[in-house]
mmCIF file with all atom_site columns, C-alpha atoms in Angstrom:
data_model
loop_
_atom_site.group_PDB
_atom_site.id
_atom_site.type_symbol
_atom_site.label_atom_id
_atom_site.label_alt_id
_atom_site.label_comp_id
_atom_site.label_asym_id
_atom_site.label_entity_id
_atom_site.label_seq_id
_atom_site.pdbx_PDB_ins_code
_atom_site.Cartn_x
_atom_site.Cartn_y
_atom_site.Cartn_z
_atom_site.occupancy
_atom_site.B_iso_or_equiv
_atom_site.pdbx_formal_charge
_atom_site.auth_seq_id
_atom_site.auth_comp_id
_atom_site.auth_asym_id
_atom_site.auth_atom_id
_atom_site.pdbx_PDB_model_num
ATOM 1   C CA . ASP A 1 1   ? 4.559   7.347   32.275 1.00 71.00 ? 12  ASP A CA 1
ATOM 2   C CA . GLN A 1 2   ? 2.658   5.977   29.323 1.00 86.00 ? 13  GLN A CA 1
ATOM 3   C CA . GLN A 1 3   ? 2.211   8.565   26.632 1.00 93.00 ? 14  GLN A CA 1
ATOM 4   C CA . VAL A 1 4   ? 0.123   6.307   24.376 1.00 97.00 ? 15  VAL A CA 1
ATOM 5   C CA . LYS A 1 5   ? -2.585  4.243   26.028 1.00 97.00 ? 16  LYS A CA 1
ATOM 6   C CA . GLN A 1 6   ? -4.662  1.404   24.692 1.00 97.00 ? 17  GLN A CA 1
ATOM 7   C CA . ASN A 1 7   ? -6.918  0.607   27.607 1.00 93.00 ? 18  ASN A CA 1
ATOM 8   C CA . SER A 1 8   ? -8.599  -2.461  26.124 1.00 96.00 ? 19  SER A CA 1
ATOM 9   C CA . PRO A 1 9   ? -6.187  -5.416  26.133 1.00 96.00 ? 20  PRO A CA 1
ATOM 10  C CA . SER A 1 10  ? -8.589  -7.479  24.043 1.00 97.00 ? 21  SER A CA 1
ATOM 11  C CA . LEU A 1 11  ? -11.694 -7.235  21.889 1.00 97.00 ? 22  LEU A CA 1
ATOM 12  C CA . SER A 1 12  ? -13.922 -9.901  20.344 1.00 98.00 ? 23  SER A CA 1
ATOM 13  C CA . VAL A 1 13  ? -16.132 -9.127  17.375 1.00 98.00 ? 24  VAL A CA 1
ATOM 14  C CA . GLN A 1 14  ? -18.310 -11.240 15.116 1.00 98.00 ? 25  GLN A CA 1
ATOM 15  C CA . GLU A 1 15  ? -17.346 -11.590 11.499 1.00 98.00 ? 26  GLU A CA 1
ATOM 16  C CA . GLY A 1 16  ? -19.032 -8.945  9.379  1.00 98.00 ? 27  GLY A CA 1
ATOM 17  C CA . ARG A 1 17  ? -19.530 -6.503  12.252 1.00 98.00 ? 28  ARG A CA 1
ATOM 18  C CA . ILE A 1 18  ? -17.559 -3.368  13.013 1.00 98.00 ? 29  ILE A CA 1
ATOM 19  C CA . SER A 1 19  ? -14.420 -3.477  15.147 1.00 98.00 ? 30  SER A CA 1
ATOM 20  C CA . ILE A 1 20  ? -13.505 -0.301  16.999 1.00 98.00 ? 31  ILE A CA 1
ATOM 21  C CA . LEU A 1 21  ? -10.082 -0.066  18.626 1.00 98.00 ? 32  LEU A CA 1
ATOM 22  C CA . ASN A 1 22  ? -9.352  2.938   20.806 1.00 98.00 ? 33  ASN A CA 1
ATOM 23  C CA . CYS A 1 23  ? -6.203  4.834   21.674 1.00 98.00 ? 34  CYS A CA 1
ATOM 24  C CA . ASP A 1 24  ? -5.545  7.828   23.933 1.00 98.00 ? 35  ASP A CA 1
ATOM 25  C CA . TYR A 1 25  ? -2.430  9.941   24.180 1.00 97.00 ? 36  TYR A CA 1
ATOM 26  C CA . THR A 1 26  ? -1.165  12.419  26.720 1.00 96.00 ? 37  THR A CA 1
ATOM 27  C CA . ASN A 1 27  ? 1.561   14.287  24.865 1.00 92.00 ? 38  ASN A CA 1
ATOM 28  C CA . SER A 1 28  ? -0.024  17.258  23.080 1.00 92.00 ? 39  SER A CA 1
ATOM 29  C CA . MET A 1 29  ? 3.090   17.576  20.921 1.00 91.00 ? 40  MET A CA 1
ATOM 30  C CA . PHE A 1 30  ? 2.255   14.361  19.050 1.00 94.00 ? 41  PHE A CA 1
ATOM 31  C CA . ASP A 1 31  ? 1.101   15.260  15.556 1.00 93.00 ? 42  ASP A CA 1
ATOM 32  C CA . TYR A 1 32  ? 1.287   12.015  13.578 1.00 94.00 ? 43  TYR A CA 1
ATOM 33  C CA . PHE A 1 33  ? -0.357  8.758   14.485 1.00 96.00 ? 44  PHE A CA 1
ATOM 34  C CA . LEU A 1 34  ? -0.019  5.254   13.085 1.00 96.00 ? 45  LEU A CA 1
ATOM 35  C CA . TRP A 1 35  ? -1.614  1.875   13.542 1.00 98.00 ? 46  TRP A CA 1
ATOM 36  C CA . TYR A 1 36  ? 0.419   -1.298  13.199 1.00 98.00 ? 47  TYR A CA 1
ATOM 37  C CA . LYS A 1 37  ? -0.927  -4.840  13.091 1.00 98.00 ? 48  LYS A CA 1
ATOM 38  C CA . LYS A 1 38  ? 0.945   -7.834  14.444 1.00 96.00 ? 49  LYS A CA 1
ATOM 39  C CA . TYR A 1 39  ? 0.399   -11.529 13.869 1.00 96.00 ? 50  TYR A CA 1
ATOM 40  C CA . PRO A 1 40  ? 2.023   -14.104 16.195 1.00 93.00 ? 51  PRO A CA 1
ATOM 41  C CA . ALA A 1 41  ? 5.702   -14.761 15.495 1.00 90.00 ? 52  ALA A CA 1
ATOM 42  C CA . GLU A 1 42  ? 5.847   -11.898 13.002 1.00 94.00 ? 53  GLU A CA 1
ATOM 43  C CA . GLY A 1 43  ? 6.936   -8.294  13.267 1.00 95.00 ? 54  GLY A CA 1
ATOM 44  C CA . PRO A 1 44  ? 4.386   -5.471  13.241 1.00 96.00 ? 55  PRO A CA 1
ATOM 45  C CA . THR A 1 45  ? 3.215   -4.270  9.837  1.00 97.00 ? 56  THR A CA 1
ATOM 46  C CA . PHE A 1 46  ? 2.019   -0.773  9.032  1.00 97.00 ? 57  PHE A CA 1
ATOM 47  C CA . LEU A 1 47  ? -1.738  -0.464  8.584  1.00 98.00 ? 58  LEU A CA 1
ATOM 48  C CA . ILE A 1 48  ? -2.839  3.167   8.386  1.00 97.00 ? 59  ILE A CA 1
ATOM 49  C CA . SER A 1 49  ? -1.807  6.600   9.623  1.00 96.00 ? 60  SER A CA 1
ATOM 50  C CA . ILE A 1 50  ? -3.223  10.058  10.199 1.00 97.00 ? 61  ILE A CA 1
ATOM 51  C CA . SER A 1 51  ? -1.746  13.508  10.508 1.00 95.00 ? 62  SER A CA 1
ATOM 52  C CA . SER A 1 52  ? -3.021  15.941  13.109 1.00 94.00 ? 63  SER A CA 1
ATOM 53  C CA . ILE A 1 53  ? -4.238  18.266  10.350 1.00 95.00 ? 64  ILE A CA 1
ATOM 54  C CA . LYS A 1 54  ? -6.904  15.705  9.516  1.00 97.00 ? 65  LYS A CA 1
ATOM 55  C CA . ASP A 1 55  ? -9.662  14.136  11.572 1.00 97.00 ? 66  ASP A CA 1
ATOM 56  C CA . LYS A 1 56  ? -10.268 11.094  9.386  1.00 98.00 ? 67  LYS A CA 1
ATOM 57  C CA . ASN A 1 57  ? -8.304  8.857   7.055  1.00 98.00 ? 68  ASN A CA 1
ATOM 58  C CA . GLU A 1 58  ? -9.774  5.927   5.188  1.00 98.00 ? 69  GLU A CA 1
ATOM 59  C CA . ASP A 1 59  ? -8.165  2.998   3.400  1.00 97.00 ? 70  ASP A CA 1
ATOM 60  C CA . GLY A 1 60  ? -10.520 0.292   2.257  1.00 98.00 ? 71  GLY A CA 1
ATOM 61  C CA . ARG A 1 61  ? -12.087 -1.388  5.270  1.00 98.00 ? 72  ARG A CA 1
ATOM 62  C CA . PHE A 1 62  ? -9.916  0.606   7.673  1.00 98.00 ? 73  PHE A CA 1
ATOM 63  C CA . THR A 1 63  ? -10.690 4.111   8.907  1.00 98.00 ? 74  THR A CA 1
ATOM 64  C CA . VAL A 1 64  ? -8.850  6.061   11.567 1.00 98.00 ? 75  VAL A CA 1
ATOM 65  C CA . PHE A 1 65  ? -10.532 8.941   13.369 1.00 98.00 ? 76  PHE A CA 1
ATOM 66  C CA . LEU A 1 66  ? -8.638  11.585  15.325 1.00 98.00 ? 77  LEU A CA 1
ATOM 67  C CA . ASN A 1 67  ? -10.134 13.829  18.014 1.00 97.00 ? 78  ASN A CA 1
ATOM 68  C CA . LYS A 1 68  ? -7.340  16.243  18.940 1.00 96.00 ? 79  LYS A CA 1
ATOM 69  C CA . SER A 1 69  ? -9.255  18.027  21.669 1.00 96.00 ? 80  SER A CA 1
ATOM 70  C CA . ALA A 1 70  ? -9.869  14.729  23.439 1.00 97.00 ? 81  ALA A CA 1
ATOM 71  C CA . LYS A 1 71  ? -6.404  13.378  22.548 1.00 97.00 ? 82  LYS A CA 1
ATOM 72  C CA . HIS A 1 72  ? -8.145  10.271  21.267 1.00 98.00 ? 83  HIS A CA 1
ATOM 73  C CA . LEU A 1 73  ? -8.013  8.224   18.111 1.00 97.00 ? 84  LEU A CA 1
ATOM 74  C CA . SER A 1 74  ? -9.829  5.134   17.007 1.00 98.00 ? 85  SER A CA 1
ATOM 75  C CA . LEU A 1 75  ? -9.451  2.516   14.310 1.00 98.00 ? 86  LEU A CA 1
ATOM 76  C CA . HIS A 1 76  ? -12.611 1.206   12.673 1.00 98.00 ? 87  HIS A CA 1
ATOM 77  C CA . ILE A 1 77  ? -12.598 -2.024  10.687 1.00 98.00 ? 88  ILE A CA 1
ATOM 78  C CA . VAL A 1 78  ? -15.716 -2.637  8.617  1.00 98.00 ? 89  VAL A CA 1
ATOM 79  C CA . PRO A 1 79  ? -16.609 -5.361  7.924  1.00 98.00 ? 90  PRO A CA 1
ATOM 80  C CA . SER A 1 80  ? -14.404 -7.384  10.249 1.00 98.00 ? 91  SER A CA 1
ATOM 81  C CA . GLN A 1 81  ? -12.919 -10.588 8.846  1.00 98.00 ? 92  GLN A CA 1
ATOM 82  C CA . PRO A 1 82  ? -11.316 -13.562 10.608 1.00 97.00 ? 93  PRO A CA 1
ATOM 83  C CA . GLY A 1 83  ? -7.971  -12.615 9.021  1.00 97.00 ? 94  GLY A CA 1
ATOM 84  C CA . ASP A 1 84  ? -8.108  -9.336  10.949 1.00 98.00 ? 95  ASP A CA 1
ATOM 85  C CA . SER A 1 85  ? -7.498  -11.262 14.179 1.00 98.00 ? 96  SER A CA 1
ATOM 86  C CA . ALA A 1 86  ? -4.197  -9.868  15.421 1.00 98.00 ? 97  ALA A CA 1
ATOM 87  C CA . VAL A 1 87  ? -2.718  -7.439  17.932 1.00 98.00 ? 98  VAL A CA 1
ATOM 88  C CA . TYR A 1 88  ? -3.151  -3.808  16.933 1.00 98.00 ? 99  TYR A CA 1
ATOM 89  C CA . PHE A 1 89  ? -0.693  -1.192  18.150 1.00 98.00 ? 100 PHE A CA 1
ATOM 90  C CA . CYS A 1 90  ? -1.353  2.510   18.180 1.00 98.00 ? 101 CYS A CA 1
ATOM 91  C CA . ALA A 1 91  ? 1.777   4.660   17.798 1.00 96.00 ? 102 ALA A CA 1
ATOM 92  C CA . ALA A 1 92  ? 2.465   8.368   17.863 1.00 96.00 ? 103 ALA A CA 1
ATOM 93  C CA . THR A 1 93  ? 5.292   10.702  16.996 1.00 93.00 ? 104 THR A CA 1
ATOM 94  C CA . ASN A 1 94  ? 6.296   14.334  16.956 1.00 87.00 ? 105 ASN A CA 1
ATOM 95  C CA . PRO A 1 95  ? 8.602   15.240  14.082 1.00 74.00 ? 106 PRO A CA 1
ATOM 96  C CA . ARG A 1 96  ? 10.570  17.565  16.282 1.00 73.00 ? 107 ARG A CA 1
ATOM 97  C CA . ASN A 1 97  ? 11.912  15.501  19.106 1.00 64.00 ? 108 ASN A CA 1
ATOM 98  C CA . THR A 1 98  ? 10.371  12.125  19.839 1.00 72.00 ? 109 THR A CA 1
ATOM 99  C CA . PRO A 1 99  ? 10.769  8.686   18.304 1.00 85.00 ? 110 PRO A CA 1
ATOM 100 C CA . LEU A 1 100 ? 7.765   6.495   17.586 1.00 91.00 ? 111 LEU A CA 1
ATOM 101 C CA . VAL A 1 101 ? 5.950   5.717   20.869 1.00 94.00 ? 112 VAL A CA 1
ATOM 102 C CA . PHE A 1 102 ? 3.773   2.610   20.926 1.00 96.00 ? 113 PHE A CA 1
ATOM 103 C CA . GLY A 1 103 ? 0.787   1.671   23.071 1.00 97.00 ? 114 GLY A CA 1
ATOM 104 C CA . LYS A 1 104 ? 0.551   -1.752  24.698 1.00 97.00 ? 115 LYS A CA 1
ATOM 105 C CA . GLY A 1 105 ? -1.683  -3.109  21.968 1.00 97.00 ? 116 GLY A CA 1
ATOM 106 C CA . THR A 1 106 ? -5.192  -4.526  21.709 1.00 98.00 ? 117 THR A CA 1
ATOM 107 C CA . ARG A 1 107 ? -5.745  -8.133  20.720 1.00 98.00 ? 118 ARG A CA 1
ATOM 108 C CA . LEU A 1 108 ? -8.627  -8.376  18.274 1.00 98.00 ? 119 LEU A CA 1
ATOM 109 C CA . SER A 1 109 ? -10.397 -11.676 17.762 1.00 98.00 ? 120 SER A CA 1
ATOM 110 C CA . VAL A 1 110 ? -12.867 -11.866 14.910 1.00 98.00 ? 121 VAL A CA 1
ATOM 111 C CA . ILE A 1 111 ? -15.174 -14.807 15.390 1.00 97.00 ? 122 ILE A CA 1
ATOM 112 C CA . ALA A 1 112 ? -16.659 -16.530 12.363 1.00 91.00 ? 123 ALA A CA 1
ATOM 113 C CA . GLU B 2 1   ? 11.679  -7.391  -2.344 1.00 67.00 ? 20  GLU B CA 1
ATOM 114 C CA . ALA B 2 2   ? 13.173  -9.204  0.628  1.00 83.00 ? 21  ALA B CA 1
ATOM 115 C CA . GLY B 2 3   ? 12.032  -8.044  4.037  1.00 94.00 ? 22  GLY B CA 1
ATOM 116 C CA . VAL B 2 4   ? 14.020  -7.335  7.178  1.00 97.00 ? 23  VAL B CA 1
ATOM 117 C CA . ALA B 2 5   ? 15.951  -10.414 8.239  1.00 97.00 ? 24  ALA B CA 1
ATOM 118 C CA . GLN B 2 6   ? 16.835  -11.222 11.834 1.00 98.00 ? 25  GLN B CA 1
ATOM 119 C CA . SER B 2 7   ? 18.705  -14.050 13.470 1.00 97.00 ? 26  SER B CA 1
ATOM 120 C CA . PRO B 2 8   ? 18.508  -16.030 15.578 1.00 97.00 ? 27  PRO B CA 1
ATOM 121 C CA . ARG B 2 9   ? 14.757  -16.342 15.946 1.00 97.00 ? 28  ARG B CA 1
ATOM 122 C CA . TYR B 2 10  ? 14.994  -17.716 19.464 1.00 97.00 ? 29  TYR B CA 1
ATOM 123 C CA . LYS B 2 11  ? 17.684  -17.666 22.123 1.00 98.00 ? 30  LYS B CA 1
ATOM 124 C CA . ILE B 2 12  ? 17.779  -19.024 25.659 1.00 98.00 ? 31  ILE B CA 1
ATOM 125 C CA . ILE B 2 13  ? 20.658  -18.008 27.920 1.00 98.00 ? 32  ILE B CA 1
ATOM 126 C CA . GLU B 2 14  ? 21.424  -17.850 31.611 1.00 97.00 ? 33  GLU B CA 1
ATOM 127 C CA . LYS B 2 15  ? 21.707  -14.553 33.434 1.00 96.00 ? 34  LYS B CA 1
ATOM 128 C CA . ARG B 2 16  ? 25.134  -12.928 33.261 1.00 97.00 ? 35  ARG B CA 1
ATOM 129 C CA . GLN B 2 17  ? 25.819  -14.555 29.888 1.00 98.00 ? 36  GLN B CA 1
ATOM 130 C CA . SER B 2 18  ? 26.290  -12.549 26.701 1.00 98.00 ? 37  SER B CA 1
ATOM 131 C CA . VAL B 2 19  ? 24.116  -12.645 23.599 1.00 98.00 ? 38  VAL B CA 1
ATOM 132 C CA . ALA B 2 20  ? 24.144  -10.985 20.188 1.00 98.00 ? 39  ALA B CA 1
ATOM 133 C CA . PHE B 2 21  ? 21.419  -10.449 17.637 1.00 98.00 ? 40  PHE B CA 1
ATOM 134 C CA . TRP B 2 22  ? 21.839  -9.723  13.951 1.00 98.00 ? 41  TRP B CA 1
ATOM 135 C CA . CYS B 2 23  ? 19.682  -7.692  11.590 1.00 98.00 ? 42  CYS B CA 1
ATOM 136 C CA . ASN B 2 24  ? 19.820  -7.159  7.831  1.00 97.00 ? 43  ASN B CA 1
ATOM 137 C CA . PRO B 2 25  ? 17.492  -4.341  6.772  1.00 97.00 ? 44  PRO B CA 1
ATOM 138 C CA . ILE B 2 26  ? 15.680  -3.937  3.479  1.00 96.00 ? 45  ILE B CA 1
ATOM 139 C CA . SER B 2 27  ? 18.169  -3.095  0.759  1.00 94.00 ? 46  SER B CA 1
ATOM 140 C CA . GLY B 2 28  ? 18.631  0.636   0.326  1.00 93.00 ? 47  GLY B CA 1
ATOM 141 C CA . HIS B 2 29  ? 17.033  1.618   3.614  1.00 95.00 ? 48  HIS B CA 1
ATOM 142 C CA . ALA B 2 30  ? 19.125  4.260   5.332  1.00 94.00 ? 49  ALA B CA 1
ATOM 143 C CA . THR B 2 31  ? 17.549  4.012   8.745  1.00 95.00 ? 50  THR B CA 1
ATOM 144 C CA . LEU B 2 32  ? 17.651  1.042   11.093 1.00 96.00 ? 51  LEU B CA 1
ATOM 145 C CA . TYR B 2 33  ? 15.916  0.699   14.447 1.00 97.00 ? 52  TYR B CA 1
ATOM 146 C CA . TRP B 2 34  ? 16.200  -1.764  17.318 1.00 98.00 ? 53  TRP B CA 1
ATOM 147 C CA . TYR B 2 35  ? 13.182  -2.158  19.576 1.00 98.00 ? 54  TYR B CA 1
ATOM 148 C CA . GLN B 2 36  ? 12.619  -4.150  22.753 1.00 98.00 ? 55  GLN B CA 1
ATOM 149 C CA . GLN B 2 37  ? 9.145   -5.596  23.245 1.00 97.00 ? 56  GLN B CA 1
ATOM 150 C CA . ILE B 2 38  ? 8.486   -7.029  26.696 1.00 96.00 ? 57  ILE B CA 1
ATOM 151 C CA . LEU B 2 39  ? 5.520   -9.359  26.990 1.00 94.00 ? 58  LEU B CA 1
ATOM 152 C CA . GLY B 2 40  ? 2.292   -7.358  27.242 1.00 92.00 ? 59  GLY B CA 1
ATOM 153 C CA . GLN B 2 41  ? 3.947   -4.100  26.205 1.00 94.00 ? 60  GLN B CA 1
ATOM 154 C CA . GLY B 2 42  ? 4.384   -2.237  22.972 1.00 95.00 ? 61  GLY B CA 1
ATOM 155 C CA . PRO B 2 43  ? 7.758   -2.017  21.245 1.00 96.00 ? 62  PRO B CA 1
ATOM 156 C CA . LYS B 2 44  ? 10.168  0.440   22.854 1.00 96.00 ? 63  LYS B CA 1
ATOM 157 C CA . LEU B 2 45  ? 12.907  2.040   20.772 1.00 96.00 ? 64  LEU B CA 1
ATOM 158 C CA . LEU B 2 46  ? 16.405  1.174   21.952 1.00 97.00 ? 65  LEU B CA 1
ATOM 159 C CA . ILE B 2 47  ? 18.492  2.752   19.222 1.00 97.00 ? 66  ILE B CA 1
ATOM 160 C CA . GLN B 2 48  ? 18.103  4.348   15.800 1.00 95.00 ? 67  GLN B CA 1
ATOM 161 C CA . PHE B 2 49  ? 20.835  4.478   13.160 1.00 95.00 ? 68  PHE B CA 1
ATOM 162 C CA . GLN B 2 50  ? 20.960  6.722   10.117 1.00 93.00 ? 69  GLN B CA 1
ATOM 163 C CA . ASN B 2 51  ? 23.379  4.922   7.788  1.00 90.00 ? 70  ASN B CA 1
ATOM 164 C CA . ASN B 2 52  ? 26.194  4.079   10.232 1.00 87.00 ? 71  ASN B CA 1
ATOM 165 C CA . GLY B 2 53  ? 25.611  6.965   12.640 1.00 92.00 ? 72  GLY B CA 1
ATOM 166 C CA . VAL B 2 54  ? 23.509  6.907   15.821 1.00 94.00 ? 73  VAL B CA 1
ATOM 167 C CA . VAL B 2 55  ? 20.472  9.219   15.744 1.00 92.00 ? 74  VAL B CA 1
ATOM 168 C CA . ASP B 2 56  ? 18.882  8.269   19.066 1.00 92.00 ? 75  ASP B CA 1
ATOM 169 C CA . ASP B 2 57  ? 20.123  5.913   21.771 1.00 95.00 ? 76  ASP B CA 1
ATOM 170 C CA . SER B 2 58  ? 18.533  7.680   24.722 1.00 93.00 ? 77  SER B CA 1
ATOM 171 C CA . GLN B 2 59  ? 16.660  4.549   25.863 1.00 93.00 ? 78  GLN B CA 1
ATOM 172 C CA . LEU B 2 60  ? 19.526  2.105   25.399 1.00 96.00 ? 79  LEU B CA 1
ATOM 173 C CA . PRO B 2 61  ? 20.866  0.774   28.740 1.00 95.00 ? 80  PRO B CA 1
ATOM 174 C CA . LYS B 2 62  ? 24.437  1.506   27.798 1.00 95.00 ? 81  LYS B CA 1
ATOM 175 C CA . ASP B 2 63  ? 25.947  -0.285  30.787 1.00 96.00 ? 82  ASP B CA 1
ATOM 176 C CA . ARG B 2 64  ? 24.974  -3.622  29.257 1.00 97.00 ? 83  ARG B CA 1
ATOM 177 C CA . PHE B 2 65  ? 23.614  -3.021  25.753 1.00 98.00 ? 84  PHE B CA 1
ATOM 178 C CA . SER B 2 66  ? 25.619  -2.050  22.710 1.00 98.00 ? 85  SER B CA 1
ATOM 179 C CA . ALA B 2 67  ? 24.809  -1.848  19.029 1.00 97.00 ? 86  ALA B CA 1
ATOM 180 C CA . GLU B 2 68  ? 26.708  -1.151  15.865 1.00 96.00 ? 87  GLU B CA 1
ATOM 181 C CA . ARG B 2 69  ? 26.064  -0.672  12.184 1.00 95.00 ? 88  ARG B CA 1
ATOM 182 C CA . LEU B 2 70  ? 29.579  -0.386  10.910 1.00 82.00 ? 89  LEU B CA 1
ATOM 183 C CA . LYS B 2 71  ? 29.056  -0.363  7.144  1.00 87.00 ? 90  LYS B CA 1
ATOM 184 C CA . GLY B 2 72  ? 25.653  1.263   7.206  1.00 85.00 ? 91  GLY B CA 1
ATOM 185 C CA . VAL B 2 73  ? 23.908  -1.946  6.224  1.00 92.00 ? 92  VAL B CA 1
ATOM 186 C CA . ASP B 2 74  ? 23.438  -4.775  8.708  1.00 96.00 ? 93  ASP B CA 1
ATOM 187 C CA . SER B 2 75  ? 23.567  -4.325  12.448 1.00 97.00 ? 94  SER B CA 1
ATOM 188 C CA . THR B 2 76  ? 24.239  -6.240  15.646 1.00 97.00 ? 95  THR B CA 1
ATOM 189 C CA . LEU B 2 77  ? 22.774  -5.680  19.084 1.00 98.00 ? 96  LEU B CA 1
ATOM 190 C CA . LYS B 2 78  ? 24.644  -7.132  22.055 1.00 98.00 ? 97  LYS B CA 1
ATOM 191 C CA . ILE B 2 79  ? 23.711  -7.643  25.681 1.00 98.00 ? 98  ILE B CA 1
ATOM 192 C CA . GLN B 2 80  ? 26.534  -8.250  28.146 1.00 97.00 ? 99  GLN B CA 1
ATOM 193 C CA . PRO B 2 81  ? 25.809  -9.384  30.810 1.00 96.00 ? 100 PRO B CA 1
ATOM 194 C CA . ALA B 2 82  ? 22.153  -10.334 30.463 1.00 97.00 ? 101 ALA B CA 1
ATOM 195 C CA . LYS B 2 83  ? 19.647  -9.914  33.259 1.00 97.00 ? 102 LYS B CA 1
ATOM 196 C CA . LEU B 2 84  ? 16.339  -11.680 33.832 1.00 97.00 ? 103 LEU B CA 1
ATOM 197 C CA . GLU B 2 85  ? 14.443  -8.517  32.885 1.00 97.00 ? 104 GLU B CA 1
ATOM 198 C CA . ASP B 2 86  ? 16.040  -8.555  29.429 1.00 98.00 ? 105 ASP B CA 1
ATOM 199 C CA . SER B 2 87  ? 13.696  -11.393 28.443 1.00 98.00 ? 106 SER B CA 1
ATOM 200 C CA . ALA B 2 88  ? 11.773  -9.914  25.536 1.00 98.00 ? 107 ALA B CA 1
ATOM 201 C CA . VAL B 2 89  ? 11.388  -9.915  21.787 1.00 97.00 ? 108 VAL B CA 1
ATOM 202 C CA . TYR B 2 90  ? 14.017  -7.783  20.067 1.00 98.00 ? 109 TYR B CA 1
ATOM 203 C CA . LEU B 2 91  ? 12.653  -6.284  16.873 1.00 98.00 ? 110 LEU B CA 1
ATOM 204 C CA . CYS B 2 92  ? 14.677  -4.747  14.118 1.00 98.00 ? 111 CYS B CA 1
ATOM 205 C CA . ALA B 2 93  ? 13.035  -2.347  11.684 1.00 97.00 ? 112 ALA B CA 1
ATOM 206 C CA . SER B 2 94  ? 14.186  -0.259  8.745  1.00 96.00 ? 113 SER B CA 1
ATOM 207 C CA . SER B 2 95  ? 12.852  2.661   6.751  1.00 95.00 ? 114 SER B CA 1
ATOM 208 C CA . PRO B 2 96  ? 13.995  4.343   3.538  1.00 94.00 ? 115 PRO B CA 1
ATOM 209 C CA . VAL B 2 97  ? 14.905  7.773   4.862  1.00 89.00 ? 116 VAL B CA 1
ATOM 210 C CA . GLY B 2 98  ? 14.176  8.031   8.579  1.00 85.00 ? 117 GLY B CA 1
ATOM 211 C CA . TYR B 2 99  ? 11.862  10.996  8.922  1.00 83.00 ? 118 TYR B CA 1
ATOM 212 C CA . PRO B 2 100 ? 9.490   10.786  11.908 1.00 79.00 ? 119 PRO B CA 1
ATOM 213 C CA . GLY B 2 101 ? 6.271   8.970   11.062 1.00 83.00 ? 120 GLY B CA 1
ATOM 214 C CA . GLU B 2 102 ? 7.776   7.227   8.036  1.00 89.00 ? 121 GLU B CA 1
ATOM 215 C CA . THR B 2 103 ? 6.547   3.671   7.686  1.00 92.00 ? 122 THR B CA 1
ATOM 216 C CA . GLN B 2 104 ? 8.905   1.291   9.397  1.00 95.00 ? 123 GLN B CA 1
ATOM 217 C CA . TYR B 2 105 ? 9.295   -2.272  8.157  1.00 96.00 ? 124 TYR B CA 1
ATOM 218 C CA . PHE B 2 106 ? 9.815   -4.787  10.925 1.00 97.00 ? 125 PHE B CA 1
ATOM 219 C CA . GLY B 2 107 ? 11.602  -8.092  10.969 1.00 97.00 ? 126 GLY B CA 1
ATOM 220 C CA . PRO B 2 108 ? 10.138  -11.155 12.723 1.00 97.00 ? 127 PRO B CA 1
ATOM 221 C CA . GLY B 2 109 ? 12.111  -10.489 15.894 1.00 97.00 ? 128 GLY B CA 1
ATOM 222 C CA . THR B 2 110 ? 14.389  -12.496 18.133 1.00 98.00 ? 129 THR B CA 1
ATOM 223 C CA . ARG B 2 111 ? 12.719  -13.926 21.214 1.00 97.00 ? 130 ARG B CA 1
ATOM 224 C CA . LEU B 2 112 ? 15.172  -13.923 24.133 1.00 98.00 ? 131 LEU B CA 1
ATOM 225 C CA . LEU B 2 113 ? 14.617  -15.836 27.344 1.00 98.00 ? 132 LEU B CA 1
ATOM 226 C CA . VAL B 2 114 ? 17.047  -15.203 30.197 1.00 98.00 ? 133 VAL B CA 1
ATOM 227 C CA . LEU B 2 115 ? 16.975  -17.863 32.920 1.00 97.00 ? 134 LEU B CA 1
#
């Protein structure tokens, strides 16, 4: 049973445009969400996070939006750059009793 | 600051053989994690250590997998005997304290192929 779902395995976007990566979760106890980015042959690196008390968190070109009622979050990258091409993992946790749970990832390709 | 180190980077073994992976976390990080990432999946936590104690090993297949962090610094993960379905990337991560949601710093992983 997948608790964190990334339903788009891949996404292609033109350089300079917006990339939107989506993530859904089923466990209503999750209250902290993170996005990690992974390049080939490297480990994932932390990108941005959001607590359930917020609905938006912004860091430079990266913004994460959280819709608790829909159990949905999204990562916006504006403007997209070729160096953003990587696999993006959505992850969720509940400080009380669950470890970090990752989605399957979405491979983003930014085309110059 | 040096990152999380893992070795070997690649390993090919035959089923029923044994294999061990090594991880050296970022200096001063109390918490160490081992994840298994099967192709096409996200990382799945196998075991979490806080210093040299186990915090969570609920998803570790204990009949064949074992892990230790004896001195609270580096760690080894062992598979004995390996099965075909153990083919995956094994990621080690560390974090300063270990509270849920704390940023975890990942190593490059060990890619295991079981034939």
